[in-house]
């Protein structure tokens, strides 16, 4: 597992001759196995930061390192391999492929990869852990929102990433189902040692993580360890 360090990271978007500073001089250090929430109003830079941490985007300025690996030094294929080995993503919209079954969706990140385990058995085991053993052959349209999110989590975990990055993972779910998903992420962090970073608008949920990072106008305005975990 790898620690994540951001040093003077900025992200500037340019369109129609106008520059927008989405992130400005972000300095952040996260230890492997941390359970982190990022909160702040819409437009504060939460999702932009998550995209940079997940190597889906690159900083305009500054550097992000995982352990001793500087992300900027990686070429496109190396970056894709790094992402496959170390990072799992969970999105608010689930992003399941509608024509694939739950089992096939979980296996999808492995399709073009050589791995030292049986892909189908690994996917079946994860779906069973998610309480979806009887839904392996179901299409996304045949699943509830909570079930679809659990399939998405299984897909993110299929290659045992060091870090799980979740962008509003409970945002499209009712309160009870959202609580189930949060508890699942909490258990994965505590039992598997997987680092978890959650972007959320929910301050109550954020209080239940180890570390809470608050953002505003593209900057980190506070970072604190939540008291009940201290």
Short mmCIF file of N, CA, C and O in Angstrom, two decimals, residues 20-124:
data_model
loop_
_atom_site.label_atom_id
_atom_site.label_comp_id
_atom_site.label_asym_id
_atom_site.label_seq_id
_atom_site.Cartn_x
_atom_site.Cartn_y
_atom_site.Cartn_z
N UNK A 20 -10.03 29.05 -15.43
CA UNK A 20 -10.75 28.79 -14.18
C UNK A 20 -9.85 27.98 -13.26
O UNK A 20 -9.38 26.90 -13.62
N UNK A 21 -9.59 28.52 -12.09
CA UNK A 21 -8.75 27.83 -11.11
C UNK A 21 -9.63 26.88 -10.29
O UNK A 21 -10.24 27.29 -9.30
N UNK A 22 -9.68 25.62 -10.70
CA UNK A 22 -10.49 24.64 -9.99
C UNK A 22 -9.85 24.23 -8.67
O UNK A 22 -10.55 23.97 -7.69
N UNK A 23 -8.52 24.15 -8.66
CA UNK A 23 -7.77 23.85 -7.43
C UNK A 23 -6.55 24.76 -7.37
O UNK A 23 -5.91 25.02 -8.40
N UNK A 24 -6.21 25.21 -6.17
CA UNK A 24 -5.07 26.12 -6.01
C UNK A 24 -4.19 25.68 -4.85
O UNK A 24 -4.63 25.63 -3.70
N UNK A 25 -2.96 25.33 -5.18
CA UNK A 25 -1.92 25.03 -4.16
C UNK A 25 -2.40 24.06 -3.08
O UNK A 25 -2.37 24.36 -1.89
N UNK A 26 -2.81 22.87 -3.53
CA UNK A 26 -3.24 21.83 -2.60
C UNK A 26 -2.02 21.10 -2.04
O UNK A 26 -1.21 20.56 -2.80
N UNK A 27 -1.89 21.09 -0.73
CA UNK A 27 -0.85 20.30 -0.05
C UNK A 27 -1.55 19.33 0.89
O UNK A 27 -2.33 19.74 1.75
N UNK A 28 -1.27 18.04 0.68
CA UNK A 28 -2.03 17.02 1.39
C UNK A 28 -1.18 15.76 1.52
O UNK A 28 -0.45 15.40 0.59
N UNK A 29 -1.25 15.11 2.67
CA UNK A 29 -0.55 13.86 2.87
C UNK A 29 -1.50 12.85 3.52
O UNK A 29 -2.04 13.11 4.59
N UNK A 30 -1.71 11.72 2.85
CA UNK A 30 -2.60 10.68 3.35
C UNK A 30 -1.82 9.38 3.49
O UNK A 30 -1.03 9.02 2.61
N UNK A 31 -2.04 8.69 4.60
CA UNK A 31 -1.35 7.43 4.85
C UNK A 31 -2.17 6.26 4.33
O UNK A 31 -3.41 6.30 4.33
N UNK A 32 -1.48 5.22 3.90
CA UNK A 32 -2.18 4.03 3.43
C UNK A 32 -3.11 3.51 4.53
O UNK A 32 -2.76 3.50 5.70
N UNK A 33 -4.32 3.15 4.13
CA UNK A 33 -5.29 2.66 5.09
C UNK A 33 -6.14 3.73 5.74
O UNK A 33 -7.04 3.42 6.53
N UNK A 34 -5.90 5.00 5.42
CA UNK A 34 -6.73 6.07 5.97
C UNK A 34 -8.16 5.99 5.42
O UNK A 34 -8.38 5.53 4.30
N UNK A 35 -9.13 6.44 6.23
CA UNK A 35 -10.53 6.54 5.82
C UNK A 35 -10.86 8.03 5.83
O UNK A 35 -10.95 8.65 6.89
N UNK A 36 -11.01 8.62 4.65
CA UNK A 36 -11.01 10.07 4.48
C UNK A 36 -12.31 10.53 3.82
O UNK A 36 -12.81 9.89 2.89
N UNK A 37 -12.85 11.65 4.30
CA UNK A 37 -13.97 12.30 3.62
C UNK A 37 -13.53 13.68 3.15
O UNK A 37 -12.74 14.36 3.82
N UNK A 38 -14.04 14.07 1.99
CA UNK A 38 -13.80 15.41 1.45
C UNK A 38 -15.15 16.08 1.31
O UNK A 38 -16.02 15.58 0.58
N UNK A 39 -15.36 17.19 2.01
CA UNK A 39 -16.65 17.87 1.98
C UNK A 39 -16.46 19.32 1.52
O UNK A 39 -15.35 19.84 1.49
N UNK A 40 -17.58 19.95 1.19
CA UNK A 40 -17.56 21.34 0.74
C UNK A 40 -18.71 21.57 -0.21
O UNK A 40 -19.31 20.63 -0.73
N UNK A 41 -19.04 22.83 -0.47
CA UNK A 41 -20.16 23.14 -1.37
C UNK A 41 -19.87 22.75 -2.81
O UNK A 41 -18.70 22.48 -3.17
N UNK A 42 -20.90 22.72 -3.65
CA UNK A 42 -20.71 22.46 -5.07
C UNK A 42 -19.75 23.49 -5.65
O UNK A 42 -19.82 24.67 -5.32
N UNK A 43 -18.82 23.01 -6.49
CA UNK A 43 -17.86 23.92 -7.09
C UNK A 43 -16.64 24.20 -6.25
O UNK A 43 -15.79 25.01 -6.61
N UNK A 44 -16.52 23.50 -5.12
CA UNK A 44 -15.37 23.75 -4.23
C UNK A 44 -14.11 23.02 -4.67
O UNK A 44 -13.03 23.28 -4.15
N UNK A 45 -14.23 22.08 -5.62
CA UNK A 45 -13.07 21.37 -6.12
C UNK A 45 -12.94 19.94 -5.64
O UNK A 45 -11.94 19.27 -5.91
N UNK A 46 -13.97 19.44 -4.94
CA UNK A 46 -13.90 18.08 -4.36
C UNK A 46 -13.68 17.00 -5.43
O UNK A 46 -12.76 16.20 -5.32
N UNK A 47 -14.54 17.00 -6.44
CA UNK A 47 -14.45 15.96 -7.46
C UNK A 47 -13.20 16.14 -8.32
O UNK A 47 -12.61 15.15 -8.78
N UNK A 48 -12.79 17.39 -8.54
CA UNK A 48 -11.55 17.63 -9.29
C UNK A 48 -10.36 17.04 -8.54
O UNK A 48 -9.51 16.37 -9.14
N UNK A 49 -10.31 17.24 -7.24
CA UNK A 49 -9.23 16.67 -6.44
C UNK A 49 -9.27 15.16 -6.49
O UNK A 49 -8.22 14.50 -6.63
N UNK A 50 -10.46 14.57 -6.39
CA UNK A 50 -10.57 13.11 -6.44
C UNK A 50 -10.08 12.57 -7.78
O UNK A 50 -9.40 11.54 -7.83
N UNK A 51 -10.40 13.27 -8.87
CA UNK A 51 -9.93 12.85 -10.20
C UNK A 51 -8.41 12.88 -10.29
O UNK A 51 -7.79 12.00 -10.91
N UNK A 52 -7.81 13.89 -9.68
CA UNK A 52 -6.35 13.97 -9.68
C UNK A 52 -5.73 12.87 -8.83
O UNK A 52 -4.76 12.22 -9.24
N UNK A 53 -6.31 12.64 -7.65
CA UNK A 53 -5.79 11.57 -6.78
C UNK A 53 -5.93 10.21 -7.45
O UNK A 53 -5.10 9.33 -7.25
N UNK A 54 -6.97 10.05 -8.25
CA UNK A 54 -7.20 8.79 -8.93
C UNK A 54 -6.51 8.67 -10.27
O UNK A 54 -6.71 7.69 -11.00
N UNK A 55 -5.71 9.67 -10.63
CA UNK A 55 -4.95 9.71 -11.88
C UNK A 55 -5.82 9.72 -13.12
O UNK A 55 -5.37 9.40 -14.22
N UNK A 56 -7.10 10.11 -12.98
CA UNK A 56 -7.96 10.28 -14.14
C UNK A 56 -7.66 11.61 -14.83
O UNK A 56 -8.03 11.83 -15.99
N UNK A 57 -7.01 12.51 -14.11
CA UNK A 57 -6.64 13.82 -14.62
C UNK A 57 -5.25 14.13 -14.06
O UNK A 57 -4.77 13.46 -13.14
N UNK A 58 -4.59 15.14 -14.64
CA UNK A 58 -3.24 15.50 -14.18
C UNK A 58 -3.23 16.95 -13.73
O UNK A 58 -3.96 17.79 -14.26
N UNK A 59 -2.40 17.28 -12.74
CA UNK A 59 -2.33 18.66 -12.26
C UNK A 59 -1.78 19.61 -13.32
O UNK A 59 -0.96 19.21 -14.15
N UNK A 60 -2.23 20.85 -13.29
CA UNK A 60 -1.63 21.89 -14.14
C UNK A 60 -0.30 22.32 -13.55
O UNK A 60 0.63 22.70 -14.28
N UNK A 61 -0.22 22.29 -12.23
CA UNK A 61 1.01 22.62 -11.51
C UNK A 61 1.13 21.68 -10.31
O UNK A 61 0.13 21.15 -9.83
N UNK A 62 2.35 21.50 -9.83
CA UNK A 62 2.55 20.69 -8.64
C UNK A 62 2.74 19.21 -8.96
O UNK A 62 2.82 18.82 -10.13
N UNK A 63 2.82 18.41 -7.93
CA UNK A 63 3.16 16.99 -8.09
C UNK A 63 2.36 16.13 -7.12
O UNK A 63 2.14 16.51 -5.97
N UNK A 64 1.92 14.97 -7.60
CA UNK A 64 1.28 13.96 -6.76
C UNK A 64 2.16 12.72 -6.77
O UNK A 64 2.57 12.25 -7.84
N UNK A 65 2.45 12.20 -5.59
CA UNK A 65 3.24 10.98 -5.50
C UNK A 65 2.49 9.91 -4.72
O UNK A 65 1.77 10.21 -3.78
N UNK A 66 2.64 8.67 -5.17
CA UNK A 66 2.16 7.49 -4.45
C UNK A 66 3.41 6.75 -3.99
O UNK A 66 4.14 6.20 -4.82
N UNK A 67 3.67 6.76 -2.69
CA UNK A 67 4.91 6.18 -2.22
C UNK A 67 6.07 6.95 -2.83
O UNK A 67 6.17 8.16 -2.68
N UNK A 68 6.93 6.26 -3.57
CA UNK A 68 8.07 6.92 -4.23
C UNK A 68 7.80 7.21 -5.70
O UNK A 68 8.70 7.67 -6.41
N UNK A 69 6.57 6.94 -6.15
CA UNK A 69 6.26 7.07 -7.57
C UNK A 69 5.62 8.42 -7.88
O UNK A 69 4.54 8.74 -7.40
N UNK A 70 6.31 9.24 -8.68
CA UNK A 70 5.75 10.51 -9.12
C UNK A 70 4.84 10.25 -10.33
O UNK A 70 5.29 9.74 -11.35
N UNK A 71 3.57 10.61 -10.18
CA UNK A 71 2.59 10.30 -11.21
C UNK A 71 2.93 10.97 -12.55
O UNK A 71 2.72 10.40 -13.62
N UNK A 72 3.49 12.18 -12.49
CA UNK A 72 3.80 12.93 -13.72
C UNK A 72 4.86 12.25 -14.57
O UNK A 72 4.99 12.55 -15.77
N UNK A 73 5.62 11.34 -13.98
CA UNK A 73 6.68 10.67 -14.73
C UNK A 73 6.18 9.47 -15.52
O UNK A 73 6.92 8.89 -16.31
N UNK A 74 4.91 9.10 -15.31
CA UNK A 74 4.38 7.92 -15.97
C UNK A 74 3.80 8.26 -17.34
O UNK A 74 3.11 9.26 -17.51
N UNK A 75 4.11 7.41 -18.31
CA UNK A 75 3.51 7.56 -19.63
C UNK A 75 2.09 7.00 -19.60
O UNK A 75 1.68 6.36 -18.63
N UNK A 76 1.35 7.20 -20.68
CA UNK A 76 -0.07 6.87 -20.70
C UNK A 76 -0.35 5.42 -20.32
O UNK A 76 -1.18 5.13 -19.46
N UNK A 77 0.36 4.47 -20.94
CA UNK A 77 0.12 3.06 -20.64
C UNK A 77 0.56 2.72 -19.21
O UNK A 77 -0.11 1.96 -18.51
N UNK A 78 1.68 3.31 -18.78
CA UNK A 78 2.16 3.08 -17.42
C UNK A 78 1.14 3.61 -16.40
O UNK A 78 0.92 2.99 -15.36
N UNK A 79 0.52 4.74 -16.74
CA UNK A 79 -0.48 5.32 -15.85
C UNK A 79 -1.71 4.42 -15.76
O UNK A 79 -2.26 4.22 -14.68
N UNK A 80 -2.13 3.87 -16.90
CA UNK A 80 -3.27 2.95 -16.91
C UNK A 80 -2.97 1.71 -16.09
O UNK A 80 -3.82 1.22 -15.33
N UNK A 81 -1.75 1.20 -16.20
CA UNK A 81 -1.35 0.03 -15.42
C UNK A 81 -1.30 0.36 -13.93
O UNK A 81 -1.73 -0.43 -13.09
N UNK A 82 -0.77 1.55 -13.62
CA UNK A 82 -0.71 1.98 -12.22
C UNK A 82 -2.11 2.08 -11.62
O UNK A 82 -2.36 1.61 -10.52
N UNK A 83 -3.02 2.67 -12.38
CA UNK A 83 -4.40 2.84 -11.92
C UNK A 83 -5.05 1.47 -11.69
O UNK A 83 -5.73 1.26 -10.68
N UNK A 84 -4.81 0.55 -12.59
CA UNK A 84 -5.38 -0.80 -12.47
C UNK A 84 -4.87 -1.50 -11.21
O UNK A 84 -5.63 -2.17 -10.50
N UNK A 85 -3.59 -1.33 -10.92
CA UNK A 85 -2.98 -2.03 -9.79
C UNK A 85 -3.33 -1.41 -8.44
O UNK A 85 -3.42 -2.12 -7.44
N UNK A 86 -3.55 -0.10 -8.40
CA UNK A 86 -3.60 0.58 -7.10
C UNK A 86 -4.92 1.26 -6.75
O UNK A 86 -5.15 1.55 -5.57
N UNK A 87 -5.78 1.55 -7.73
CA UNK A 87 -6.91 2.43 -7.47
C UNK A 87 -8.22 1.82 -7.96
O UNK A 87 -8.31 1.32 -9.08
N UNK A 88 -9.24 1.86 -7.10
CA UNK A 88 -10.59 1.47 -7.48
C UNK A 88 -11.52 2.66 -7.39
O UNK A 88 -11.39 3.49 -6.48
N UNK A 89 -12.47 2.77 -8.33
CA UNK A 89 -13.38 3.92 -8.36
C UNK A 89 -14.82 3.49 -8.14
O UNK A 89 -15.26 2.46 -8.65
N UNK A 90 -15.54 4.33 -7.40
CA UNK A 90 -16.99 4.16 -7.23
C UNK A 90 -17.62 5.52 -7.53
O UNK A 90 -17.22 6.54 -6.97
N UNK A 91 -18.62 5.51 -8.42
CA UNK A 91 -19.25 6.76 -8.84
C UNK A 91 -20.70 6.83 -8.39
O UNK A 91 -21.36 5.80 -8.19
N UNK A 92 -21.20 8.05 -8.27
CA UNK A 92 -22.60 8.26 -7.87
C UNK A 92 -23.57 7.62 -8.87
O UNK A 92 -24.61 7.10 -8.49
N UNK A 93 -23.21 7.66 -10.16
CA UNK A 93 -24.11 7.17 -11.20
C UNK A 93 -23.92 5.67 -11.50
O UNK A 93 -24.48 5.18 -12.48
N UNK A 94 -23.10 4.99 -10.72
CA UNK A 94 -22.84 3.55 -10.83
C UNK A 94 -21.98 3.20 -12.06
O UNK A 94 -21.04 2.44 -11.96
N UNK A 95 -22.37 3.70 -13.25
CA UNK A 95 -21.64 3.44 -14.50
C UNK A 95 -21.49 1.95 -14.81
O UNK A 95 -20.44 1.50 -15.26
N UNK A 96 -22.55 1.20 -14.54
CA UNK A 96 -22.55 -0.21 -14.95
C UNK A 96 -22.91 -0.29 -16.44
O UNK A 96 -23.68 0.52 -16.95
N UNK A 97 -22.34 -1.27 -17.12
CA UNK A 97 -22.65 -1.47 -18.54
C UNK A 97 -24.00 -2.19 -18.64
O UNK A 97 -24.15 -3.30 -18.13
N UNK A 98 -24.98 -1.56 -19.29
CA UNK A 98 -26.37 -2.07 -19.24
C UNK A 98 -26.58 -3.43 -19.89
O UNK A 98 -27.51 -4.14 -19.54
N UNK A 99 -25.71 -3.81 -20.84
CA UNK A 99 -25.89 -5.08 -21.54
C UNK A 99 -25.12 -6.23 -20.89
O UNK A 99 -25.20 -7.36 -21.35
N UNK A 100 -24.39 -5.93 -19.82
CA UNK A 100 -23.63 -6.96 -19.11
C UNK A 100 -24.34 -7.34 -17.82
O UNK A 100 -24.97 -6.50 -17.18
N UNK A 101 -24.22 -8.60 -17.44
CA UNK A 101 -24.77 -9.04 -16.16
C UNK A 101 -23.94 -8.47 -15.02
O UNK A 101 -22.85 -7.91 -15.23
N UNK A 102 -24.44 -8.65 -13.80
CA UNK A 102 -23.69 -8.19 -12.62
C UNK A 102 -22.31 -8.84 -12.60
O UNK A 102 -21.30 -8.16 -12.35
N UNK A 103 -22.25 -10.13 -12.85
CA UNK A 103 -20.97 -10.85 -12.85
C UNK A 103 -20.04 -10.30 -13.91
O UNK A 103 -18.85 -10.05 -13.65
N UNK A 104 -20.56 -10.05 -15.10
CA UNK A 104 -19.73 -9.54 -16.20
C UNK A 104 -19.26 -8.12 -15.91
O UNK A 104 -18.13 -7.75 -16.27
N UNK A 105 -20.10 -7.31 -15.27
CA UNK A 105 -19.69 -5.96 -14.91
C UNK A 105 -18.53 -5.98 -13.92
O UNK A 105 -17.58 -5.20 -14.04
N UNK A 106 -18.59 -6.88 -12.94
CA UNK A 106 -17.51 -6.98 -11.96
C UNK A 106 -16.22 -7.44 -12.62
O UNK A 106 -15.13 -6.98 -12.30
N UNK A 107 -16.35 -8.33 -13.61
CA UNK A 107 -15.17 -8.86 -14.31
C UNK A 107 -14.61 -7.88 -15.34
O UNK A 107 -13.46 -8.04 -15.78
N UNK A 108 -15.37 -6.87 -15.72
CA UNK A 108 -15.01 -6.03 -16.86
C UNK A 108 -13.61 -5.37 -16.76
O UNK A 108 -12.92 -5.28 -17.78
N UNK A 109 -13.15 -4.92 -15.59
CA UNK A 109 -11.80 -4.34 -15.56
C UNK A 109 -10.70 -5.35 -15.87
O UNK A 109 -9.56 -4.96 -16.18
N UNK A 110 -11.02 -6.64 -15.76
CA UNK A 110 -10.02 -7.70 -15.93
C UNK A 110 -9.97 -8.25 -17.35
O UNK A 110 -9.07 -9.03 -17.68
N UNK A 111 -10.92 -7.85 -18.19
CA UNK A 111 -11.11 -8.50 -19.49
C UNK A 111 -9.83 -8.53 -20.33
O UNK A 111 -9.50 -9.53 -20.95
N UNK A 112 -9.10 -7.43 -20.37
CA UNK A 112 -7.91 -7.36 -21.23
C UNK A 112 -6.62 -7.55 -20.43
O UNK A 112 -5.53 -7.23 -20.91
N UNK A 113 -6.75 -8.07 -19.22
CA UNK A 113 -5.60 -8.18 -18.32
C UNK A 113 -5.25 -9.64 -18.02
O UNK A 113 -6.12 -10.50 -17.94
N UNK A 114 -3.96 -9.88 -17.83
CA UNK A 114 -3.51 -11.17 -17.33
C UNK A 114 -3.38 -11.04 -15.82
O UNK A 114 -2.67 -10.16 -15.32
N UNK A 115 -4.07 -11.90 -15.09
CA UNK A 115 -4.03 -11.84 -13.62
C UNK A 115 -3.77 -13.25 -13.08
O UNK A 115 -4.09 -14.25 -13.73
N UNK A 116 -3.19 -13.35 -11.89
CA UNK A 116 -2.80 -14.65 -11.35
C UNK A 116 -3.92 -15.37 -10.61
O UNK A 116 -3.66 -16.11 -9.67
N UNK A 117 -5.17 -15.14 -11.01
CA UNK A 117 -6.29 -15.80 -10.35
C UNK A 117 -7.41 -16.00 -11.36
O UNK A 117 -7.38 -15.43 -12.46
N UNK A 118 -8.36 -16.82 -11.01
CA UNK A 118 -9.51 -17.09 -11.89
C UNK A 118 -10.47 -15.89 -11.83
O UNK A 118 -11.01 -15.56 -10.77
N UNK A 119 -10.65 -15.23 -12.95
CA UNK A 119 -11.44 -14.00 -12.99
C UNK A 119 -12.89 -14.22 -12.55
O UNK A 119 -13.44 -13.45 -11.75
N UNK A 120 -13.49 -15.29 -13.05
CA UNK A 120 -14.90 -15.54 -12.74
C UNK A 120 -15.07 -15.87 -11.26
O UNK A 120 -15.98 -15.36 -10.61
N UNK A 121 -14.18 -16.72 -10.74
CA UNK A 121 -14.28 -17.10 -9.33
C UNK A 121 -14.10 -15.87 -8.43
O UNK A 121 -14.79 -15.73 -7.42
N UNK A 122 -13.17 -14.99 -8.78
CA UNK A 122 -12.93 -13.78 -8.00
C UNK A 122 -14.17 -12.90 -8.00
O UNK A 122 -14.60 -12.39 -6.95
N UNK A 123 -14.78 -12.72 -9.17
CA UNK A 123 -15.98 -11.88 -9.28
C UNK A 123 -17.15 -12.48 -8.51
O UNK A 123 -17.89 -11.78 -7.82
N UNK A 124 -17.31 -13.79 -8.61
CA UNK A 124 -18.40 -14.46 -7.88
C UNK A 124 -18.22 -14.32 -6.37
O UNK A 124 -19.18 -14.07 -5.64
#
